[in-house]
């Protein structure tokens, strides 16, 4: 069995942190060493608070992860992108990467957080690499800095926009929550298309599992994990993959006797 979950945004005030803790206890604790847990990005949110402060504040979550019997993979998102820059020892709690391919019942699954889809479909003229370099800046500096995103763009990427250029509005929307960003339908359209793997550099003939948009859905060959923040209209979802089937599940806390 594979469980994939994303966009908990620990460190952000709207994160459903307590419920995620219960999810780890109720659902993930029963996973075995043959199962896999995919943390599909933006589990931690470094854009709003110091990286180390977020990690220390969420130590109970790392403690539960450490106690699980199952194999854990961490795929970086835009809000926790700097984890990809850490130099990990072989025996660390999880491997950290940008893409992952797993098999279940003879079917291949490609996992990405999904910011790549938005960068390609919406944030033109930024390239994925330029978007990732912005994510590093946004993860490493917090507070007032977010208001200065445009000046960072000028400095680091040397983009120049004419006044009232529509792309300027699009690119400044990077720091808005997904619920208020435009063109998420373009991201979903791209994710459902067959040519996505070509653009993403993914092996073909795999199902795609991603998050990032905070809009969970499931289709024949693609699924979105959703999110765990109270801003979103649908919350606390995850994808379960077992016996060749994908299932979108909303976690509800079990009533204790
Ligand atoms: Mn994201």
PDB file of C-alpha atoms and ligand atoms in Angstrom:
ATOM      1  CA  UNK A   1       0.000   0.000   0.000  1.00  0.00           C
ATOM      2  CA  UNK A   2       1.128   3.539  -0.743  1.00  0.00           C
ATOM      3  CA  UNK A   3      -0.209   6.541   1.166  1.00  0.00           C
ATOM      4  CA  UNK A   4       0.437  10.029  -0.290  1.00  0.00           C
ATOM      5  CA  UNK A   5      -0.312  13.258   1.550  1.00  0.00           C
ATOM      6  CA  UNK A   6       0.703  16.865   0.871  1.00  0.00           C
ATOM      7  CA  UNK A   7       0.267  20.535   1.735  1.00  0.00           C
ATOM      8  CA  UNK A   8      -0.077  20.391   5.516  1.00  0.00           C
ATOM      9  CA  UNK A   9       1.818  23.731   5.667  1.00  0.00           C
ATOM     10  CA  UNK A  10       3.091  23.207   9.219  1.00  0.00           C
ATOM     11  CA  UNK A  11       4.268  26.621  10.416  1.00  0.00           C
ATOM     12  CA  UNK A  12       1.339  28.417   8.783  1.00  0.00           C
ATOM     13  CA  UNK A  13      -1.428  29.525  11.132  1.00  0.00           C
ATOM     14  CA  UNK A  14      -4.179  27.893   9.036  1.00  0.00           C
ATOM     15  CA  UNK A  15      -2.530  24.443   9.138  1.00  0.00           C
ATOM     16  CA  UNK A  16      -4.727  21.638  10.536  1.00  0.00           C
ATOM     17  CA  UNK A  17      -1.735  20.467  12.517  1.00  0.00           C
ATOM     18  CA  UNK A  18      -3.505  18.600  15.331  1.00  0.00           C
ATOM     19  CA  UNK A  19      -5.624  16.659  12.887  1.00  0.00           C
ATOM     20  CA  UNK A  20      -2.535  15.729  10.858  1.00  0.00           C
ATOM     21  CA  UNK A  21      -0.950  14.425  14.069  1.00  0.00           C
ATOM     22  CA  UNK A  22      -4.027  12.242  14.613  1.00  0.00           C
ATOM     23  CA  UNK A  23      -3.826  11.064  10.986  1.00  0.00           C
ATOM     24  CA  UNK A  24      -0.235   9.949  11.528  1.00  0.00           C
ATOM     25  CA  UNK A  25      -1.260   8.111  14.709  1.00  0.00           C
ATOM     26  CA  UNK A  26      -4.453   6.551  13.323  1.00  0.00           C
ATOM     27  CA  UNK A  27      -3.610   5.800   9.690  1.00  0.00           C
ATOM     28  CA  UNK A  28       0.181   5.754   9.303  1.00  0.00           C
ATOM     29  CA  UNK A  29       1.044   3.885  12.508  1.00  0.00           C
ATOM     30  CA  UNK A  30      -0.640   0.772  11.127  1.00  0.00           C
ATOM     31  CA  UNK A  31       1.443   0.763   7.922  1.00  0.00           C
ATOM     32  CA  UNK A  32       3.939  -2.091   7.626  1.00  0.00           C
ATOM     33  CA  UNK A  33       7.482  -2.236   6.278  1.00  0.00           C
ATOM     34  CA  UNK A  34       6.048  -3.294   2.878  1.00  0.00           C
ATOM     35  CA  UNK A  35       4.036  -0.073   2.653  1.00  0.00           C
ATOM     36  CA  UNK A  36       5.274   3.362   1.655  1.00  0.00           C
ATOM     37  CA  UNK A  37       4.390   6.824   2.908  1.00  0.00           C
ATOM     38  CA  UNK A  38       4.926   9.672   0.438  1.00  0.00           C
ATOM     39  CA  UNK A  39       5.044  13.149   1.979  1.00  0.00           C
ATOM     40  CA  UNK A  40       4.294  15.024  -1.213  1.00  0.00           C
ATOM     41  CA  UNK A  41       5.590  18.513  -0.487  1.00  0.00           C
ATOM     42  CA  UNK A  42       4.628  21.627   1.441  1.00  0.00           C
ATOM     43  CA  UNK A  43       4.340  19.495   4.575  1.00  0.00           C
ATOM     44  CA  UNK A  44       6.443  22.209   6.226  1.00  0.00           C
ATOM     45  CA  UNK A  45       5.992  25.874   5.357  1.00  0.00           C
ATOM     46  CA  UNK A  46       9.236  27.852   5.395  1.00  0.00           C
ATOM     47  CA  UNK A  47       7.851  30.924   3.663  1.00  0.00           C
ATOM     48  CA  UNK A  48       6.229  32.327   6.781  1.00  0.00           C
ATOM     49  CA  UNK A  49       8.663  31.429   9.554  1.00  0.00           C
ATOM     50  CA  UNK A  50      12.322  30.563  10.076  1.00  0.00           C
ATOM     51  CA  UNK A  51      13.091  27.023   8.810  1.00  0.00           C
ATOM     52  CA  UNK A  52      14.588  25.774  12.061  1.00  0.00           C
ATOM     53  CA  UNK A  53      11.817  27.376  14.152  1.00  0.00           C
ATOM     54  CA  UNK A  54       9.218  25.508  12.071  1.00  0.00           C
ATOM     55  CA  UNK A  55      11.081  22.217  12.499  1.00  0.00           C
ATOM     56  CA  UNK A  56      11.461  22.634  16.273  1.00  0.00           C
ATOM     57  CA  UNK A  57       7.827  23.621  16.692  1.00  0.00           C
ATOM     58  CA  UNK A  58       6.825  20.454  14.862  1.00  0.00           C
ATOM     59  CA  UNK A  59       9.150  18.028  16.591  1.00  0.00           C
ATOM     60  CA  UNK A  60       6.195  15.862  17.790  1.00  0.00           C
ATOM     61  CA  UNK A  61       5.416  15.184  14.128  1.00  0.00           C
ATOM     62  CA  UNK A  62       8.998  14.154  13.367  1.00  0.00           C
ATOM     63  CA  UNK A  63       8.895  11.920  16.458  1.00  0.00           C
ATOM     64  CA  UNK A  64       5.849  10.055  15.142  1.00  0.00           C
ATOM     65  CA  UNK A  65       7.402   9.750  11.669  1.00  0.00           C
ATOM     66  CA  UNK A  66      10.505   8.276  13.290  1.00  0.00           C
ATOM     67  CA  UNK A  67       8.399   5.679  15.101  1.00  0.00           C
ATOM     68  CA  UNK A  68       6.704   4.370  11.925  1.00  0.00           C
ATOM     69  CA  UNK A  69       7.675   0.977  10.508  1.00  0.00           C
ATOM     70  CA  UNK A  70       7.065   2.067   6.928  1.00  0.00           C
ATOM     71  CA  UNK A  71       9.411   3.535   4.332  1.00  0.00           C
ATOM     72  CA  UNK A  72       8.988   7.329   4.111  1.00  0.00           C
ATOM     73  CA  UNK A  73       9.776   9.508   1.090  1.00  0.00           C
ATOM     74  CA  UNK A  74       9.805  13.302   1.208  1.00  0.00           C
ATOM     75  CA  UNK A  75       9.132  15.102  -2.064  1.00  0.00           C
ATOM     76  CA  UNK A  76       9.870  18.820  -1.812  1.00  0.00           C
ATOM     77  CA  UNK A  77       7.274  21.466  -2.586  1.00  0.00           C
ATOM     78  CA  UNK A  78       7.695  25.171  -3.187  1.00  0.00           C
ATOM     79  CA  UNK A  79       7.203  26.026   0.513  1.00  0.00           C
ATOM     80  CA  UNK A  80       9.783  23.515   1.775  1.00  0.00           C
ATOM     81  CA  UNK A  81      12.077  23.564  -1.250  1.00  0.00           C
ATOM     82  CA  UNK A  82      15.260  24.210   0.761  1.00  0.00           C
ATOM     83  CA  UNK A  83      15.028  20.648   2.163  1.00  0.00           C
ATOM     84  CA  UNK A  84      16.303  19.561  -1.269  1.00  0.00           C
ATOM     85  CA  UNK A  85      19.534  21.437  -0.569  1.00  0.00           C
ATOM     86  CA  UNK A  86      20.324  19.494   2.643  1.00  0.00           C
ATOM     87  CA  UNK A  87      23.145  16.957   2.508  1.00  0.00           C
ATOM     88  CA  UNK A  88      21.582  13.818   3.963  1.00  0.00           C
ATOM     89  CA  UNK A  89      23.352  10.861   5.515  1.00  0.00           C
ATOM     90  CA  UNK A  90      22.310   7.425   4.215  1.00  0.00           C
ATOM     91  CA  UNK A  91      20.428   6.460   7.347  1.00  0.00           C
ATOM     92  CA  UNK A  92      18.254   9.570   7.591  1.00  0.00           C
ATOM     93  CA  UNK A  93      14.559   9.527   8.465  1.00  0.00           C
ATOM     94  CA  UNK A  94      13.582   9.788   4.797  1.00  0.00           C
ATOM     95  CA  UNK A  95      15.039  10.416   1.373  1.00  0.00           C
ATOM     96  CA  UNK A  96      14.356  13.902   0.026  1.00  0.00           C
ATOM     97  CA  UNK A  97      13.865  14.456  -3.689  1.00  0.00           C
ATOM     98  CA  UNK A  98      11.861  16.304  -6.333  1.00  0.00           C
ATOM     99  CA  UNK A  99      10.412  13.291  -8.153  1.00  0.00           C
ATOM    100  CA  UNK A 100       9.742   9.707  -7.178  1.00  0.00           C
ATOM    101  CA  UNK A 101       8.556   6.648  -9.111  1.00  0.00           C
ATOM    102  CA  UNK A 102       6.979   3.722  -7.297  1.00  0.00           C
ATOM    103  CA  UNK A 103       5.168   0.623  -8.464  1.00  0.00           C
ATOM    104  CA  UNK A 104       2.023  -0.966  -7.133  1.00  0.00           C
ATOM    105  CA  UNK A 105       0.448  -4.039  -8.680  1.00  0.00           C
ATOM    106  CA  UNK A 106       2.458  -3.624 -11.900  1.00  0.00           C
ATOM    107  CA  UNK A 107       1.370   0.019 -12.357  1.00  0.00           C
ATOM    108  CA  UNK A 108       3.933   2.838 -12.201  1.00  0.00           C
ATOM    109  CA  UNK A 109       3.234   6.010 -10.256  1.00  0.00           C
ATOM    110  CA  UNK A 110       5.165   9.258 -10.679  1.00  0.00           C
ATOM    111  CA  UNK A 111       5.085  11.600  -7.692  1.00  0.00           C
ATOM    112  CA  UNK A 112       5.827  15.337  -7.887  1.00  0.00           C
ATOM    113  CA  UNK A 113       4.620  18.156  -5.648  1.00  0.00           C
ATOM    114  CA  UNK A 114       3.148  19.988  -8.623  1.00  0.00           C
ATOM    115  CA  UNK A 115       4.666  23.487  -8.531  1.00  0.00           C
ATOM    116  CA  UNK A 116       6.393  22.422 -11.743  1.00  0.00           C
ATOM    117  CA  UNK A 117       3.005  22.239 -13.488  1.00  0.00           C
ATOM    118  CA  UNK A 118       2.063  25.740 -12.345  1.00  0.00           C
ATOM    119  CA  UNK A 119       5.459  27.191 -13.326  1.00  0.00           C
ATOM    120  CA  UNK A 120       5.110  25.725 -16.828  1.00  0.00           C
ATOM    121  CA  UNK A 121       1.408  26.414 -17.371  1.00  0.00           C
ATOM    122  CA  UNK A 122       0.974  29.764 -15.608  1.00  0.00           C
ATOM    123  CA  UNK A 123       4.201  31.520 -14.567  1.00  0.00           C
ATOM    124  CA  UNK A 124       5.663  32.141 -18.001  1.00  0.00           C
ATOM    125  CA  UNK A 125       8.190  33.741 -18.596  1.00  0.00           C
ATOM    126  CA  UNK A 126       9.739  32.088 -15.512  1.00  0.00           C
ATOM    127  CA  UNK A 127      11.410  28.735 -16.116  1.00  0.00           C
ATOM    128  CA  UNK A 128      11.099  25.936 -13.532  1.00  0.00           C
ATOM    129  CA  UNK A 129      14.707  26.600 -12.505  1.00  0.00           C
ATOM    130  CA  UNK A 130      14.038  30.326 -11.999  1.00  0.00           C
ATOM    131  CA  UNK A 131      10.911  29.513 -10.013  1.00  0.00           C
ATOM    132  CA  UNK A 132      12.942  27.109  -7.817  1.00  0.00           C
ATOM    133  CA  UNK A 133      15.580  29.776  -7.173  1.00  0.00           C
ATOM    134  CA  UNK A 134      12.775  32.090  -6.049  1.00  0.00           C
ATOM    135  CA  UNK A 135      11.496  29.351  -3.738  1.00  0.00           C
ATOM    136  CA  UNK A 136      14.933  29.153  -2.086  1.00  0.00           C
ATOM    137  CA  UNK A 137      14.813  32.919  -1.439  1.00  0.00           C
ATOM    138  CA  UNK A 138      11.274  32.715  -0.092  1.00  0.00           C
ATOM    139  CA  UNK A 139      12.140  29.764   2.181  1.00  0.00           C
ATOM    140  CA  UNK A 140      15.255  31.399   3.580  1.00  0.00           C
ATOM    141  CA  UNK A 141      13.887  34.851   4.322  1.00  0.00           C
ATOM    142  CA  UNK A 142      10.612  35.569   5.987  1.00  0.00           C
ATOM    143  CA  UNK A 143       8.534  38.514   7.168  1.00  0.00           C
ATOM    144  CA  UNK A 144       8.636  41.769   5.230  1.00  0.00           C
ATOM    145  CA  UNK A 145      10.692  40.123   2.559  1.00  0.00           C
ATOM    146  CA  UNK A 146       7.624  38.563   1.000  1.00  0.00           C
ATOM    147  CA  UNK A 147       6.306  42.034   0.217  1.00  0.00           C
ATOM    148  CA  UNK A 148       9.498  42.722  -1.693  1.00  0.00           C
ATOM    149  CA  UNK A 149       9.209  39.773  -4.042  1.00  0.00           C
ATOM    150  CA  UNK A 150       9.325  41.870  -7.165  1.00  0.00           C
ATOM    151  CA  UNK A 151      12.596  43.529  -6.287  1.00  0.00           C
ATOM    152  CA  UNK A 152      14.077  40.080  -5.687  1.00  0.00           C
ATOM    153  CA  UNK A 153      12.891  39.088  -9.124  1.00  0.00           C
ATOM    154  CA  UNK A 154      14.636  42.082 -10.625  1.00  0.00           C
ATOM    155  CA  UNK A 155      17.836  41.302  -8.744  1.00  0.00           C
ATOM    156  CA  UNK A 156      18.093  37.560  -9.115  1.00  0.00           C
ATOM    157  CA  UNK A 157      16.433  36.842 -12.411  1.00  0.00           C
ATOM    158  CA  UNK A 158      16.807  40.168 -14.185  1.00  0.00           C
ATOM    159  CA  UNK A 159      13.271  40.125 -15.463  1.00  0.00           C
ATOM    160  CA  UNK A 160      11.910  43.380 -16.680  1.00  0.00           C
ATOM    161  CA  UNK A 161       8.248  44.036 -17.158  1.00  0.00           C
ATOM    162  CA  UNK A 162       6.549  46.981 -18.692  1.00  0.00           C
ATOM    163  CA  UNK A 163       4.107  48.789 -16.460  1.00  0.00           C
ATOM    164  CA  UNK A 164       0.737  46.970 -16.374  1.00  0.00           C
ATOM    165  CA  UNK A 165       2.249  43.880 -17.968  1.00  0.00           C
ATOM    166  CA  UNK A 166      -0.210  41.081 -17.204  1.00  0.00           C
ATOM    167  CA  UNK A 167       2.688  38.750 -16.426  1.00  0.00           C
ATOM    168  CA  UNK A 168       3.801  40.998 -13.585  1.00  0.00           C
ATOM    169  CA  UNK A 169       0.459  40.434 -11.833  1.00  0.00           C
ATOM    170  CA  UNK A 170       0.759  36.689 -12.487  1.00  0.00           C
ATOM    171  CA  UNK A 171       4.251  36.436 -11.055  1.00  0.00           C
ATOM    172  CA  UNK A 172       3.537  38.544  -7.960  1.00  0.00           C
ATOM    173  CA  UNK A 173       0.675  36.119  -7.244  1.00  0.00           C
ATOM    174  CA  UNK A 174       3.295  33.447  -6.419  1.00  0.00           C
ATOM    175  CA  UNK A 175       3.108  34.356  -2.726  1.00  0.00           C
ATOM    176  CA  UNK A 176      -0.689  34.281  -2.561  1.00  0.00           C
ATOM    177  CA  UNK A 177      -2.429  31.189  -1.187  1.00  0.00           C
ATOM    178  CA  UNK A 178      -3.592  28.747  -3.893  1.00  0.00           C
ATOM    179  CA  UNK A 179      -7.203  29.550  -3.015  1.00  0.00           C
ATOM    180  CA  UNK A 180      -6.778  33.071  -4.406  1.00  0.00           C
ATOM    181  CA  UNK A 181      -4.378  32.398  -7.296  1.00  0.00           C
ATOM    182  CA  UNK A 182      -5.823  32.425 -10.770  1.00  0.00           C
ATOM    183  CA  UNK A 183      -5.558  29.833 -13.517  1.00  0.00           C
ATOM    184  CA  UNK A 184      -5.508  26.709 -11.329  1.00  0.00           C
ATOM    185  CA  UNK A 185      -7.731  25.141 -14.007  1.00  0.00           C
ATOM    186  CA  UNK A 186      -4.755  25.439 -16.389  1.00  0.00           C
ATOM    187  CA  UNK A 187      -2.639  23.487 -13.918  1.00  0.00           C
ATOM    188  CA  UNK A 188      -5.268  20.748 -13.710  1.00  0.00           C
ATOM    189  CA  UNK A 189      -5.742  20.661 -17.473  1.00  0.00           C
ATOM    190  CA  UNK A 190      -1.981  20.211 -17.922  1.00  0.00           C
ATOM    191  CA  UNK A 191      -1.851  17.495 -15.216  1.00  0.00           C
ATOM    192  CA  UNK A 192      -4.606  15.523 -16.977  1.00  0.00           C
ATOM    193  CA  UNK A 193      -2.940  15.771 -20.399  1.00  0.00           C
ATOM    194  CA  UNK A 194      -0.766  13.074 -21.941  1.00  0.00           C
ATOM    195  CA  UNK A 195       2.067  15.454 -22.896  1.00  0.00           C
ATOM    196  CA  UNK A 196       2.726  16.447 -19.260  1.00  0.00           C
ATOM    197  CA  UNK A 197       5.359  13.700 -18.772  1.00  0.00           C
ATOM    198  CA  UNK A 198       7.365  15.002 -21.707  1.00  0.00           C
ATOM    199  CA  UNK A 199       7.533  18.513 -20.227  1.00  0.00           C
ATOM    200  CA  UNK A 200       8.212  17.241 -16.711  1.00  0.00           C
ATOM    201  CA  UNK A 201      10.957  14.821 -17.757  1.00  0.00           C
ATOM    202  CA  UNK A 202       9.010  11.907 -16.246  1.00  0.00           C
ATOM    203  CA  UNK A 203       9.009   8.342 -17.602  1.00  0.00           C
ATOM    204  CA  UNK A 204       5.920   7.724 -19.727  1.00  0.00           C
ATOM    205  CA  UNK A 205       3.085   5.319 -18.951  1.00  0.00           C
ATOM    206  CA  UNK A 206       2.914   6.239 -15.287  1.00  0.00           C
ATOM    207  CA  UNK A 207       0.041   7.629 -13.308  1.00  0.00           C
ATOM    208  CA  UNK A 208       0.753  11.071 -11.850  1.00  0.00           C
ATOM    209  CA  UNK A 209       0.190  11.898  -8.190  1.00  0.00           C
ATOM    210  CA  UNK A 210       0.605  15.546  -7.191  1.00  0.00           C
ATOM    211  CA  UNK A 211      -0.625  18.173  -4.717  1.00  0.00           C
ATOM    212  CA  UNK A 212       0.089  21.915  -4.638  1.00  0.00           C
ATOM    213  CA  UNK A 213      -3.270  23.229  -5.918  1.00  0.00           C
ATOM    214  CA  UNK A 214      -5.178  22.405  -2.682  1.00  0.00           C
ATOM    215  CA  UNK A 215      -7.898  20.981  -4.959  1.00  0.00           C
ATOM    216  CA  UNK A 216      -8.078  17.204  -4.522  1.00  0.00           C
ATOM    217  CA  UNK A 217      -9.407  15.041  -7.329  1.00  0.00           C
ATOM    218  CA  UNK A 218      -9.011  11.616  -8.785  1.00  0.00           C
ATOM    219  CA  UNK A 219      -9.127  10.603 -12.424  1.00  0.00           C
ATOM    220  CA  UNK A 220      -8.136   7.590 -14.474  1.00  0.00           C
ATOM    221  CA  UNK A 221      -4.395   8.292 -14.597  1.00  0.00           C
ATOM    222  CA  UNK A 222      -3.893  11.277 -12.315  1.00  0.00           C
ATOM    223  CA  UNK A 223      -4.741  12.207  -8.753  1.00  0.00           C
ATOM    224  CA  UNK A 224      -4.305  15.228  -6.494  1.00  0.00           C
ATOM    225  CA  UNK A 225      -3.760  14.771  -2.760  1.00  0.00           C
ATOM    226  CA  UNK A 226      -5.420  18.048  -1.633  1.00  0.00           C
ATOM    227  CA  UNK A 227      -4.345  19.878   1.533  1.00  0.00           C
ATOM    228  CA  UNK A 228      -4.680  20.265   5.304  1.00  0.00           C
ATOM    229  CA  UNK A 229      -5.258  24.024   5.656  1.00  0.00           C
ATOM    230  CA  UNK A 230      -8.433  25.722   6.832  1.00  0.00           C
ATOM    231  CA  UNK A 231      -8.357  28.201   3.889  1.00  0.00           C
ATOM    232  CA  UNK A 232      -9.370  25.463   1.461  1.00  0.00           C
ATOM    233  CA  UNK A 233     -12.897  24.395   0.613  1.00  0.00           C
ATOM    234  CA  UNK A 234     -11.918  20.703   0.839  1.00  0.00           C
ATOM    235  CA  UNK A 235      -9.523  19.699   3.596  1.00  0.00           C
ATOM    236  CA  UNK A 236      -7.681  16.781   5.227  1.00  0.00           C
ATOM    237  CA  UNK A 237      -7.501  14.471   2.243  1.00  0.00           C
ATOM    238  CA  UNK A 238      -4.964  11.858   1.146  1.00  0.00           C
ATOM    239  CA  UNK A 239      -4.531   9.310  -1.621  1.00  0.00           C
ATOM    240  CA  UNK A 240      -4.366   5.592  -0.923  1.00  0.00           C
ATOM    241  CA  UNK A 241      -2.963   3.275  -3.618  1.00  0.00           C
ATOM    242  CA  UNK A 242      -3.584  -0.444  -3.239  1.00  0.00           C
ATOM    243  CA  UNK A 243      -4.188  -3.371  -5.618  1.00  0.00           C
ATOM    244  CA  UNK A 244      -3.899  -1.140  -8.672  1.00  0.00           C
ATOM    245  CA  UNK A 245      -6.587   1.266  -7.418  1.00  0.00           C
ATOM    246  CA  UNK A 246      -6.274   4.888  -6.328  1.00  0.00           C
ATOM    247  CA  UNK A 247      -8.641   6.174  -3.673  1.00  0.00           C
ATOM    248  CA  UNK A 248      -9.172   9.741  -2.423  1.00  0.00           C
ATOM    249  CA  UNK A 249      -9.954   9.685   1.281  1.00  0.00           C
ATOM    250  CA  UNK A 250     -10.974  12.457   3.681  1.00  0.00           C
ATOM    251  CA  UNK A 251      -9.486  11.821   7.108  1.00  0.00           C
ATOM    252  CA  UNK A 252     -11.876  12.028   9.994  1.00  0.00           C
ATOM    253  CA  UNK A 253     -10.670  11.666  13.511  1.00  0.00           C
ATOM    254  CA  UNK A 254     -11.780   8.415  15.077  1.00  0.00           C
ATOM    255  CA  UNK A 255     -13.912   8.859  18.201  1.00  0.00           C
ATOM    256  CA  UNK A 256     -12.074   7.582  21.226  1.00  0.00           C
ATOM    257  CA  UNK A 257     -13.976   5.662  23.917  1.00  0.00           C
TER     258      UNK A 257
HETATM  259 MN1  LIG B   1       2.801  24.017  -3.153  1.00  0.00          MN
END
